[in-house]
C-alpha cells in the first residue's frame, strides 16, 4: 500500500469554507467601523461649519 501525500478534496473544501467564514466576519466588522467613521466625520464637519458661521456672524455684525 502506498503512502498518500497531500490533501483530500474534502479537507481542501473544509479549509476554504472556514477561511471564507472568517473573511466574511472580518469584512462585516470593518464595514461597520467605516460607517461609524463616516458618521463621526460628518458630525464634526457640521459642527465646524456651524462654528465658522457663528464666528463670521459675530465678527461682521454691528
Short mmCIF file of N, CA and C in Angstrom, two decimals:
data_model
loop_
_atom_site.label_atom_id
_atom_site.label_comp_id
_atom_site.label_asym_id
_atom_site.label_seq_id
_atom_site.Cartn_x
_atom_site.Cartn_y
_atom_site.Cartn_z
N UNK A 1 0.83 -1.17 0.00
CA UNK A 1 0.00 0.00 0.00
C UNK A 1 0.88 1.25 0.00
N UNK A 2 0.56 2.19 -0.88
CA UNK A 2 1.35 3.41 -1.00
C UNK A 2 0.92 4.43 0.06
N UNK A 3 1.90 5.20 0.51
CA UNK A 3 1.60 6.31 1.40
C UNK A 3 1.07 7.48 0.57
N UNK A 4 -0.09 8.01 0.96
CA UNK A 4 -0.65 9.16 0.24
C UNK A 4 -0.04 10.44 0.80
N UNK A 5 0.38 11.30 -0.09
CA UNK A 5 0.86 12.61 0.32
C UNK A 5 -0.09 13.65 -0.24
N UNK A 6 -0.33 14.68 0.53
CA UNK A 6 -1.22 15.74 0.08
C UNK A 6 -2.54 15.71 0.84
N UNK A 7 -3.46 16.52 0.35
CA UNK A 7 -4.75 16.67 1.00
C UNK A 7 -5.84 16.08 0.13
N UNK A 8 -6.92 15.65 0.77
CA UNK A 8 -8.08 15.18 0.01
C UNK A 8 -8.94 16.37 -0.37
N UNK A 9 -9.84 16.17 -1.30
CA UNK A 9 -10.74 17.23 -1.75
C UNK A 9 -11.59 17.72 -0.58
N UNK A 10 -12.06 16.81 0.25
CA UNK A 10 -12.89 17.19 1.39
C UNK A 10 -12.13 18.11 2.35
N UNK A 11 -10.88 17.81 2.61
CA UNK A 11 -10.09 18.65 3.50
C UNK A 11 -9.89 20.04 2.92
N UNK A 12 -9.64 20.12 1.64
CA UNK A 12 -9.44 21.42 0.98
C UNK A 12 -10.73 22.23 1.02
N UNK A 13 -11.87 21.59 0.75
CA UNK A 13 -13.16 22.29 0.78
C UNK A 13 -13.46 22.80 2.19
N UNK A 14 -13.16 22.00 3.20
CA UNK A 14 -13.39 22.44 4.58
C UNK A 14 -12.52 23.64 4.94
N UNK A 15 -11.28 23.63 4.54
CA UNK A 15 -10.38 24.76 4.83
C UNK A 15 -10.87 26.01 4.12
N UNK A 16 -11.27 25.89 2.86
CA UNK A 16 -11.78 27.05 2.12
C UNK A 16 -13.05 27.58 2.79
N UNK A 17 -13.91 26.69 3.26
CA UNK A 17 -15.13 27.11 3.95
C UNK A 17 -14.84 27.87 5.22
N UNK A 18 -13.90 27.38 6.01
CA UNK A 18 -13.54 28.05 7.26
C UNK A 18 -12.92 29.41 6.98
N UNK A 19 -12.05 29.49 5.99
CA UNK A 19 -11.43 30.77 5.64
C UNK A 19 -12.47 31.77 5.15
N UNK A 20 -13.44 31.30 4.36
CA UNK A 20 -14.47 32.22 3.86
C UNK A 20 -15.35 32.74 4.99
N UNK A 21 -15.67 31.89 5.97
CA UNK A 21 -16.46 32.35 7.12
C UNK A 21 -15.69 33.40 7.92
N UNK A 22 -14.42 33.17 8.14
CA UNK A 22 -13.60 34.16 8.85
C UNK A 22 -13.51 35.47 8.08
N UNK A 23 -13.35 35.38 6.77
CA UNK A 23 -13.25 36.57 5.93
C UNK A 23 -14.54 37.39 6.00
N UNK A 24 -15.69 36.72 5.90
CA UNK A 24 -16.97 37.44 5.95
C UNK A 24 -17.18 38.10 7.31
N UNK A 25 -16.77 37.44 8.37
CA UNK A 25 -16.90 38.02 9.70
C UNK A 25 -16.05 39.28 9.83
N UNK A 26 -14.82 39.22 9.37
CA UNK A 26 -13.94 40.39 9.45
C UNK A 26 -14.42 41.50 8.53
N UNK A 27 -14.95 41.14 7.37
CA UNK A 27 -15.44 42.14 6.42
C UNK A 27 -16.57 42.94 7.04
N UNK A 28 -17.52 42.26 7.69
CA UNK A 28 -18.64 42.96 8.32
C UNK A 28 -18.16 43.85 9.46
N UNK A 29 -17.18 43.40 10.20
CA UNK A 29 -16.65 44.20 11.30
C UNK A 29 -16.05 45.49 10.79
N UNK A 30 -15.22 45.42 9.76
CA UNK A 30 -14.60 46.62 9.21
C UNK A 30 -15.61 47.50 8.49
N UNK A 31 -16.65 46.90 7.91
CA UNK A 31 -17.66 47.68 7.22
C UNK A 31 -18.40 48.58 8.21
N UNK A 32 -18.77 48.05 9.38
CA UNK A 32 -19.46 48.86 10.37
C UNK A 32 -18.55 49.94 10.95
N UNK A 33 -17.28 49.65 11.11
CA UNK A 33 -16.35 50.66 11.60
C UNK A 33 -16.22 51.79 10.60
N UNK A 34 -16.23 51.48 9.32
CA UNK A 34 -16.14 52.51 8.28
C UNK A 34 -17.38 53.40 8.32
N UNK A 35 -18.57 52.81 8.52
CA UNK A 35 -19.79 53.61 8.61
C UNK A 35 -19.74 54.53 9.83
N UNK A 36 -19.27 54.02 10.96
CA UNK A 36 -19.16 54.84 12.16
C UNK A 36 -18.18 55.99 11.94
N UNK A 37 -17.08 55.72 11.26
CA UNK A 37 -16.09 56.75 10.97
C UNK A 37 -16.69 57.84 10.09
N UNK A 38 -17.42 57.44 9.05
CA UNK A 38 -18.03 58.43 8.16
C UNK A 38 -19.08 59.26 8.88
N UNK A 39 -19.86 58.64 9.75
CA UNK A 39 -20.86 59.38 10.52
C UNK A 39 -20.18 60.39 11.45
N UNK A 40 -19.11 59.98 12.12
CA UNK A 40 -18.39 60.87 13.02
C UNK A 40 -17.78 62.03 12.24
N UNK A 41 -17.22 61.74 11.08
CA UNK A 41 -16.63 62.80 10.26
C UNK A 41 -17.69 63.80 9.81
N UNK A 42 -18.87 63.32 9.46
CA UNK A 42 -19.97 64.20 9.06
C UNK A 42 -20.39 65.11 10.21
N UNK A 43 -20.50 64.54 11.41
CA UNK A 43 -20.88 65.33 12.58
C UNK A 43 -19.83 66.41 12.88
N UNK A 44 -18.58 66.05 12.81
CA UNK A 44 -17.51 67.02 13.09
C UNK A 44 -17.51 68.13 12.05
N UNK A 45 -17.70 67.78 10.78
CA UNK A 45 -17.74 68.80 9.73
C UNK A 45 -18.92 69.74 9.92
N UNK A 46 -20.06 69.22 10.35
CA UNK A 46 -21.24 70.06 10.58
C UNK A 46 -20.98 71.02 11.73
N UNK A 47 -20.42 70.53 12.83
CA UNK A 47 -20.11 71.40 13.97
C UNK A 47 -19.08 72.45 13.58
N UNK A 48 -18.08 72.06 12.83
CA UNK A 48 -17.05 73.00 12.38
C UNK A 48 -17.67 74.10 11.52
N UNK A 49 -18.57 73.72 10.61
CA UNK A 49 -19.24 74.71 9.77
C UNK A 49 -20.11 75.65 10.59
N UNK A 50 -20.84 75.12 11.56
CA UNK A 50 -21.67 75.97 12.42
C UNK A 50 -20.82 76.95 13.22
N UNK A 51 -19.68 76.49 13.73
CA UNK A 51 -18.80 77.38 14.49
C UNK A 51 -18.22 78.46 13.60
N UNK A 52 -17.85 78.12 12.38
CA UNK A 52 -17.32 79.13 11.45
C UNK A 52 -18.39 80.16 11.11
N UNK A 53 -19.62 79.71 10.88
CA UNK A 53 -20.71 80.64 10.58
C UNK A 53 -20.97 81.56 11.77
N UNK A 54 -20.95 81.01 12.97
CA UNK A 54 -21.17 81.82 14.17
C UNK A 54 -20.07 82.86 14.35
N UNK A 55 -18.82 82.44 14.20
CA UNK A 55 -17.72 83.39 14.39
C UNK A 55 -17.71 84.45 13.29
N UNK A 56 -18.06 84.08 12.07
CA UNK A 56 -18.14 85.06 10.98
C UNK A 56 -19.25 86.07 11.26
N UNK A 57 -20.40 85.57 11.72
CA UNK A 57 -21.51 86.47 12.04
C UNK A 57 -21.15 87.39 13.20
N UNK A 58 -20.42 86.89 14.18
CA UNK A 58 -20.03 87.71 15.33
C UNK A 58 -19.03 88.78 14.92
N UNK A 59 -18.14 88.48 13.99
CA UNK A 59 -17.13 89.45 13.58
C UNK A 59 -17.70 90.51 12.64
N UNK A 60 -18.70 90.18 11.87
CA UNK A 60 -19.20 91.12 10.87
C UNK A 60 -20.45 91.87 11.31
N UNK A 61 -21.08 91.48 12.40
CA UNK A 61 -22.31 92.17 12.82
C UNK A 61 -21.97 93.46 13.54
N UNK A 62 -22.91 94.40 13.50
CA UNK A 62 -22.69 95.70 14.15
C UNK A 62 -23.53 95.83 15.38
#
